[in-house]
Each structure stands twice: as structure tokens, then as C-alpha cells.
């Protein structure tokens, strides 16, 4: 009886396998060790397969950064689903979930971002990802705000900027996750007040 070879992965499955392997490399060896050649060797595929999926090292890092961020955004979205909440609970849930997303990545998301700093493509990718969070915050806060949609959007842009700064302070050890979440929640409550006439 002959052993049959394992079935080949579809393109989407192969890409996911490569991203999972890339994340393992970052966790175990650091972002600097993540190259397409090293990824191919660890994943047990040829270099051309890794290049076919990501093109360049920057392309690989960006794909991994987006994959981690998509998981964080989806976790936040899922947290917000369900029972309608009052303002205080909504603000607390948003702030806690946002900060937990950063704390939960064990630093690899920040390490990948640092490896990409200075990359032209990274600026556009980072803005695209921030826009997702702005939309999530605006949708969650809209039922609790008398602000016009444009005003609320702009305030959420500011809140996300504050959340980014607070999460960076948390990662540097300047604040605990709880302290950072409380600070963000306080900023959210204050931002929902109508603008002075």
C-alpha cells in the first residue's frame, strides 16, 4: 500500500500558513530575522513561493502587520456587538478593548511596525488601519452623542491618536493597561460634549 502525499494547500491556505510561520519567527527570533528566505525555509517551501505571495520583505511585513491588526479590529468589533449599552459602559468597553488589543500582542505588532518605519508603503497602510478604528469608535459613540457626524468623526480621529500615544506609553512601561484604558475613557467622555457656540 502506498502512502499518498498530503494534499496541496490552496493559495489562500498557503498564504495563511506563511503568515502563521512569519508570526512565529517574529515571536521567537524577532522582526529583524524575518526575511522571505528564512520564512520559506521555516515553512518548508521554496523561496519563489514566498516571493510569489509577498513580493518583498516590506510586502511580507505589511501583510503580517495588517493580519494582526485585522484580528484586533475584529476582536473590538465583536466586543461591541450585543446588548445596547449606556454611555459609561460603552466608553469603558471601547477603552478597555482598545488597550487590551495592544497589550495582547506581546509586542510583535509594535516590533513589525518598527521594522517598517520609514517605509513609504507603511504610511498609507497605517492610515488605512487607523481609519478602521475611527469608524468603529464613531459608530459605537454615535448613539450617545448629539454631535453632527463630521464633528464626531473628527473627535474620533483625535481619540484614536490619543489611543495610539497611550498604547505606546503602555508598551514602554509608563502606564499599566488599566491606567491607559482609564485615560482613554476619560478623553472619550470629555470629547462627546458639544462644541461651544
PDB file of C-alpha atoms in Angstrom:
ATOM      1  CA  UNK A   1       0.000   0.000   0.000  1.00  0.00           C
ATOM      2  CA  UNK A   2       1.481   3.353  -0.988  1.00  0.00           C
ATOM      3  CA  UNK A   3       1.233   6.423   1.141  1.00  0.00           C
ATOM      4  CA  UNK A   4      -0.495   9.280  -0.563  1.00  0.00           C
ATOM      5  CA  UNK A   5       1.172  12.660  -0.405  1.00  0.00           C
ATOM      6  CA  UNK A   6      -0.627  15.312   1.609  1.00  0.00           C
ATOM      7  CA  UNK A   7      -2.975  17.427  -0.449  1.00  0.00           C
ATOM      8  CA  UNK A   8      -1.627  20.726  -1.684  1.00  0.00           C
ATOM      9  CA  UNK A   9      -2.753  23.878   0.025  1.00  0.00           C
ATOM     10  CA  UNK A  10      -4.883  26.371  -1.828  1.00  0.00           C
ATOM     11  CA  UNK A  11      -3.312  29.773  -2.434  1.00  0.00           C
ATOM     12  CA  UNK A  12      -5.267  31.291   0.484  1.00  0.00           C
ATOM     13  CA  UNK A  13      -4.301  28.407   2.801  1.00  0.00           C
ATOM     14  CA  UNK A  14      -0.651  28.680   1.770  1.00  0.00           C
ATOM     15  CA  UNK A  15      -0.675  32.431   2.416  1.00  0.00           C
ATOM     16  CA  UNK A  16      -2.164  31.845   5.874  1.00  0.00           C
ATOM     17  CA  UNK A  17       0.444  29.155   6.600  1.00  0.00           C
ATOM     18  CA  UNK A  18       3.193  31.591   5.606  1.00  0.00           C
ATOM     19  CA  UNK A  19       1.729  34.369   7.772  1.00  0.00           C
ATOM     20  CA  UNK A  20       1.436  31.992  10.746  1.00  0.00           C
ATOM     21  CA  UNK A  21       5.064  30.939  10.248  1.00  0.00           C
ATOM     22  CA  UNK A  22       6.145  34.580   9.889  1.00  0.00           C
ATOM     23  CA  UNK A  23       4.446  35.452  13.176  1.00  0.00           C
ATOM     24  CA  UNK A  24       6.197  32.522  14.870  1.00  0.00           C
ATOM     25  CA  UNK A  25       9.543  33.806  13.575  1.00  0.00           C
ATOM     26  CA  UNK A  26       8.859  37.306  14.938  1.00  0.00           C
ATOM     27  CA  UNK A  27       7.811  35.888  18.328  1.00  0.00           C
ATOM     28  CA  UNK A  28      10.751  33.507  18.634  1.00  0.00           C
ATOM     29  CA  UNK A  29      13.571  35.353  16.861  1.00  0.00           C
ATOM     30  CA  UNK A  30      12.493  38.989  16.413  1.00  0.00           C
ATOM     31  CA  UNK A  31      11.325  41.013  13.418  1.00  0.00           C
ATOM     32  CA  UNK A  32      14.877  41.524  12.128  1.00  0.00           C
ATOM     33  CA  UNK A  33      15.154  37.795  11.396  1.00  0.00           C
ATOM     34  CA  UNK A  34      12.042  37.792   9.233  1.00  0.00           C
ATOM     35  CA  UNK A  35      13.155  37.554   5.618  1.00  0.00           C
ATOM     36  CA  UNK A  36      11.489  35.835   2.702  1.00  0.00           C
ATOM     37  CA  UNK A  37      14.302  33.276   2.524  1.00  0.00           C
ATOM     38  CA  UNK A  38      14.098  32.448   6.224  1.00  0.00           C
ATOM     39  CA  UNK A  39      10.310  32.280   6.010  1.00  0.00           C
ATOM     40  CA  UNK A  40      10.473  29.854   3.087  1.00  0.00           C
ATOM     41  CA  UNK A  41      12.931  27.611   4.941  1.00  0.00           C
ATOM     42  CA  UNK A  42      10.848  27.578   8.141  1.00  0.00           C
ATOM     43  CA  UNK A  43       7.612  26.938   6.215  1.00  0.00           C
ATOM     44  CA  UNK A  44       9.176  24.150   4.140  1.00  0.00           C
ATOM     45  CA  UNK A  45       8.513  25.822   0.786  1.00  0.00           C
ATOM     46  CA  UNK A  46      10.741  27.169  -1.955  1.00  0.00           C
ATOM     47  CA  UNK A  47      11.795  30.831  -1.984  1.00  0.00           C
ATOM     48  CA  UNK A  48       9.794  31.562  -5.164  1.00  0.00           C
ATOM     49  CA  UNK A  49       6.586  30.623  -3.307  1.00  0.00           C
ATOM     50  CA  UNK A  50       7.318  33.148  -0.545  1.00  0.00           C
ATOM     51  CA  UNK A  51       8.158  35.803  -3.164  1.00  0.00           C
ATOM     52  CA  UNK A  52       5.003  34.987  -5.126  1.00  0.00           C
ATOM     53  CA  UNK A  53       2.849  35.717  -2.065  1.00  0.00           C
ATOM     54  CA  UNK A  54       4.587  38.833  -0.723  1.00  0.00           C
ATOM     55  CA  UNK A  55       6.976  40.198  -3.363  1.00  0.00           C
ATOM     56  CA  UNK A  56       9.383  41.857  -0.946  1.00  0.00           C
ATOM     57  CA  UNK A  57      10.300  41.789   2.732  1.00  0.00           C
ATOM     58  CA  UNK A  58       8.303  45.008   3.178  1.00  0.00           C
ATOM     59  CA  UNK A  59       5.346  43.320   1.491  1.00  0.00           C
ATOM     60  CA  UNK A  60       5.617  40.427   3.950  1.00  0.00           C
ATOM     61  CA  UNK A  61       5.895  42.736   6.973  1.00  0.00           C
ATOM     62  CA  UNK A  62       2.923  44.803   5.808  1.00  0.00           C
ATOM     63  CA  UNK A  63       0.798  41.681   5.230  1.00  0.00           C
ATOM     64  CA  UNK A  64       1.681  40.421   8.715  1.00  0.00           C
ATOM     65  CA  UNK A  65       1.014  43.836  10.290  1.00  0.00           C
ATOM     66  CA  UNK A  66      -2.390  44.006   8.569  1.00  0.00           C
ATOM     67  CA  UNK A  67      -3.273  40.448   9.604  1.00  0.00           C
ATOM     68  CA  UNK A  68      -2.542  41.168  13.278  1.00  0.00           C
ATOM     69  CA  UNK A  69      -4.408  44.464  13.100  1.00  0.00           C
ATOM     70  CA  UNK A  70      -7.423  42.825  11.428  1.00  0.00           C
ATOM     71  CA  UNK A  71      -7.634  40.368  14.310  1.00  0.00           C
ATOM     72  CA  UNK A  72      -7.514  43.268  16.793  1.00  0.00           C
ATOM     73  CA  UNK A  73     -10.206  45.235  14.936  1.00  0.00           C
ATOM     74  CA  UNK A  74     -12.438  42.167  14.705  1.00  0.00           C
ATOM     75  CA  UNK A  75     -12.000  41.481  18.433  1.00  0.00           C
ATOM     76  CA  UNK A  76     -13.037  45.064  19.169  1.00  0.00           C
ATOM     77  CA  UNK A  77     -15.997  44.795  16.788  1.00  0.00           C
ATOM     78  CA  UNK A  78     -17.140  41.564  18.463  1.00  0.00           C
ATOM     79  CA  UNK A  79     -16.830  43.149  21.901  1.00  0.00           C
ATOM     80  CA  UNK A  80     -19.113  45.965  20.781  1.00  0.00           C
ATOM     81  CA  UNK A  81     -21.812  43.628  19.446  1.00  0.00           C
ATOM     82  CA  UNK A  82     -24.645  42.552  21.635  1.00  0.00           C
ATOM     83  CA  UNK A  83     -26.654  44.303  24.279  1.00  0.00           C
ATOM     84  CA  UNK A  84     -27.055  48.056  23.866  1.00  0.00           C
ATOM     85  CA  UNK A  85     -25.071  49.924  26.494  1.00  0.00           C
ATOM     86  CA  UNK A  86     -25.213  53.313  28.159  1.00  0.00           C
ATOM     87  CA  UNK A  87     -22.510  55.910  27.609  1.00  0.00           C
ATOM     88  CA  UNK A  88     -20.309  54.971  30.573  1.00  0.00           C
ATOM     89  CA  UNK A  89     -20.337  51.276  29.729  1.00  0.00           C
ATOM     90  CA  UNK A  90     -19.762  51.904  26.011  1.00  0.00           C
ATOM     91  CA  UNK A  91     -16.793  54.165  26.735  1.00  0.00           C
ATOM     92  CA  UNK A  92     -15.308  51.668  29.209  1.00  0.00           C
ATOM     93  CA  UNK A  93     -15.759  48.736  26.822  1.00  0.00           C
ATOM     94  CA  UNK A  94     -14.154  50.683  23.946  1.00  0.00           C
ATOM     95  CA  UNK A  95     -11.195  51.877  26.002  1.00  0.00           C
ATOM     96  CA  UNK A  96     -10.590  48.507  27.682  1.00  0.00           C
ATOM     97  CA  UNK A  97     -10.829  46.552  24.422  1.00  0.00           C
ATOM     98  CA  UNK A  98      -8.610  49.020  22.534  1.00  0.00           C
ATOM     99  CA  UNK A  99      -5.840  48.875  25.133  1.00  0.00           C
ATOM    100  CA  UNK A 100      -6.169  45.117  25.560  1.00  0.00           C
ATOM    101  CA  UNK A 101      -5.614  44.648  21.833  1.00  0.00           C
ATOM    102  CA  UNK A 102      -2.228  46.348  22.171  1.00  0.00           C
ATOM    103  CA  UNK A 103      -1.331  44.542  25.382  1.00  0.00           C
ATOM    104  CA  UNK A 104      -2.371  41.171  23.950  1.00  0.00           C
ATOM    105  CA  UNK A 105       0.053  41.179  21.023  1.00  0.00           C
ATOM    106  CA  UNK A 106       3.109  40.681  23.263  1.00  0.00           C
ATOM    107  CA  UNK A 107       4.912  43.421  21.380  1.00  0.00           C
ATOM    108  CA  UNK A 108       5.168  41.712  17.977  1.00  0.00           C
ATOM    109  CA  UNK A 109       2.756  44.174  16.340  1.00  0.00           C
ATOM    110  CA  UNK A 110       4.927  47.062  17.544  1.00  0.00           C
ATOM    111  CA  UNK A 111       8.119  45.229  16.505  1.00  0.00           C
ATOM    112  CA  UNK A 112       6.759  44.742  12.977  1.00  0.00           C
ATOM    113  CA  UNK A 113       5.689  48.394  12.855  1.00  0.00           C
ATOM    114  CA  UNK A 114       9.184  49.451  13.953  1.00  0.00           C
ATOM    115  CA  UNK A 115      10.758  47.238  11.270  1.00  0.00           C
ATOM    116  CA  UNK A 116       8.584  49.019   8.709  1.00  0.00           C
ATOM    117  CA  UNK A 117       9.224  52.550   9.950  1.00  0.00           C
ATOM    118  CA  UNK A 118      10.482  54.738   7.171  1.00  0.00           C
ATOM    119  CA  UNK A 119       8.826  52.571   4.528  1.00  0.00           C
ATOM    120  CA  UNK A 120       6.745  54.628   2.080  1.00  0.00           C
ATOM    121  CA  UNK A 121       4.055  51.973   1.914  1.00  0.00           C
ATOM    122  CA  UNK A 122       3.773  51.855   5.706  1.00  0.00           C
ATOM    123  CA  UNK A 123       2.409  55.393   5.998  1.00  0.00           C
ATOM    124  CA  UNK A 124      -0.557  54.582   3.771  1.00  0.00           C
ATOM    125  CA  UNK A 125      -1.163  51.217   5.447  1.00  0.00           C
ATOM    126  CA  UNK A 126      -1.052  52.726   8.935  1.00  0.00           C
ATOM    127  CA  UNK A 127      -3.543  55.435   7.941  1.00  0.00           C
ATOM    128  CA  UNK A 128      -5.856  52.849   6.397  1.00  0.00           C
ATOM    129  CA  UNK A 129      -5.827  50.836   9.630  1.00  0.00           C
ATOM    130  CA  UNK A 130      -6.382  53.918  11.804  1.00  0.00           C
ATOM    131  CA  UNK A 131      -9.403  54.822   9.658  1.00  0.00           C
ATOM    132  CA  UNK A 132     -10.980  51.465  10.561  1.00  0.00           C
ATOM    133  CA  UNK A 133     -10.715  52.306  14.268  1.00  0.00           C
ATOM    134  CA  UNK A 134     -12.069  55.829  13.734  1.00  0.00           C
ATOM    135  CA  UNK A 135     -15.139  54.320  12.043  1.00  0.00           C
ATOM    136  CA  UNK A 136     -15.570  51.755  14.849  1.00  0.00           C
ATOM    137  CA  UNK A 137     -15.355  54.427  17.546  1.00  0.00           C
ATOM    138  CA  UNK A 138     -17.736  56.772  15.695  1.00  0.00           C
ATOM    139  CA  UNK A 139     -20.317  54.009  15.211  1.00  0.00           C
ATOM    140  CA  UNK A 140     -20.137  52.980  18.880  1.00  0.00           C
ATOM    141  CA  UNK A 141     -20.310  56.548  20.219  1.00  0.00           C
ATOM    142  CA  UNK A 142     -22.943  57.920  17.809  1.00  0.00           C
ATOM    143  CA  UNK A 143     -25.963  56.801  19.910  1.00  0.00           C
ATOM    144  CA  UNK A 144     -24.520  58.709  22.871  1.00  0.00           C
ATOM    145  CA  UNK A 145     -23.633  61.956  21.123  1.00  0.00           C
ATOM    146  CA  UNK A 146     -25.538  64.984  19.906  1.00  0.00           C
ATOM    147  CA  UNK A 147     -22.588  65.943  17.711  1.00  0.00           C
ATOM    148  CA  UNK A 148     -23.024  66.153  13.950  1.00  0.00           C
ATOM    149  CA  UNK A 149     -21.455  63.230  12.088  1.00  0.00           C
ATOM    150  CA  UNK A 150     -18.479  65.299  10.854  1.00  0.00           C
ATOM    151  CA  UNK A 151     -17.741  66.656  14.341  1.00  0.00           C
ATOM    152  CA  UNK A 152     -17.952  63.177  15.852  1.00  0.00           C
ATOM    153  CA  UNK A 153     -15.676  61.783  13.131  1.00  0.00           C
ATOM    154  CA  UNK A 154     -13.021  64.427  13.803  1.00  0.00           C
ATOM    155  CA  UNK A 155     -13.181  63.848  17.538  1.00  0.00           C
ATOM    156  CA  UNK A 156     -12.757  60.120  16.954  1.00  0.00           C
ATOM    157  CA  UNK A 157      -9.681  60.883  14.833  1.00  0.00           C
ATOM    158  CA  UNK A 158      -8.287  62.689  17.883  1.00  0.00           C
ATOM    159  CA  UNK A 159      -9.293  59.862  20.207  1.00  0.00           C
ATOM    160  CA  UNK A 160      -7.519  57.283  18.071  1.00  0.00           C
ATOM    161  CA  UNK A 161      -4.416  59.482  18.053  1.00  0.00           C
ATOM    162  CA  UNK A 162      -4.617  59.633  21.843  1.00  0.00           C
ATOM    163  CA  UNK A 163      -5.168  55.865  21.977  1.00  0.00           C
ATOM    164  CA  UNK A 164      -2.044  55.309  19.859  1.00  0.00           C
ATOM    165  CA  UNK A 165       0.031  57.516  22.173  1.00  0.00           C
ATOM    166  CA  UNK A 166      -1.361  55.867  25.306  1.00  0.00           C
ATOM    167  CA  UNK A 167      -0.760  52.369  23.944  1.00  0.00           C
ATOM    168  CA  UNK A 168       2.836  53.288  23.096  1.00  0.00           C
ATOM    169  CA  UNK A 169       3.306  54.597  26.653  1.00  0.00           C
ATOM    170  CA  UNK A 170       1.848  51.335  27.956  1.00  0.00           C
ATOM    171  CA  UNK A 171       4.209  49.234  25.822  1.00  0.00           C
ATOM    172  CA  UNK A 172       7.147  51.318  27.136  1.00  0.00           C
ATOM    173  CA  UNK A 173       6.030  50.556  30.702  1.00  0.00           C
ATOM    174  CA  UNK A 174       4.961  54.118  31.535  1.00  0.00           C
ATOM    175  CA  UNK A 175       1.390  53.047  32.304  1.00  0.00           C
ATOM    176  CA  UNK A 176      -0.440  49.832  33.037  1.00  0.00           C
ATOM    177  CA  UNK A 177      -3.115  48.585  30.670  1.00  0.00           C
ATOM    178  CA  UNK A 178      -5.762  49.656  33.182  1.00  0.00           C
ATOM    179  CA  UNK A 179      -4.296  53.162  33.587  1.00  0.00           C
ATOM    180  CA  UNK A 180      -4.074  53.649  29.821  1.00  0.00           C
ATOM    181  CA  UNK A 181      -7.671  52.445  29.360  1.00  0.00           C
ATOM    182  CA  UNK A 182      -8.946  54.799  32.096  1.00  0.00           C
ATOM    183  CA  UNK A 183      -7.153  57.748  30.500  1.00  0.00           C
ATOM    184  CA  UNK A 184      -8.635  56.935  27.085  1.00  0.00           C
ATOM    185  CA  UNK A 185     -12.114  56.506  28.596  1.00  0.00           C
ATOM    186  CA  UNK A 186     -11.845  59.926  30.286  1.00  0.00           C
ATOM    187  CA  UNK A 187     -10.832  61.514  26.985  1.00  0.00           C
ATOM    188  CA  UNK A 188     -13.798  59.853  25.257  1.00  0.00           C
ATOM    189  CA  UNK A 189     -16.287  61.138  27.826  1.00  0.00           C
ATOM    190  CA  UNK A 190     -14.899  64.658  27.517  1.00  0.00           C
ATOM    191  CA  UNK A 191     -14.912  64.582  23.735  1.00  0.00           C
ATOM    192  CA  UNK A 192     -18.649  63.903  23.494  1.00  0.00           C
ATOM    193  CA  UNK A 193     -19.608  67.275  24.957  1.00  0.00           C
ATOM    194  CA  UNK A 194     -20.996  69.644  22.333  1.00  0.00           C
ATOM    195  CA  UNK A 195     -18.621  72.256  20.993  1.00  0.00           C
ATOM    196  CA  UNK A 196     -19.095  75.733  22.496  1.00  0.00           C
ATOM    197  CA  UNK A 197     -21.242  78.031  20.356  1.00  0.00           C
TER     198      UNK A 197
END
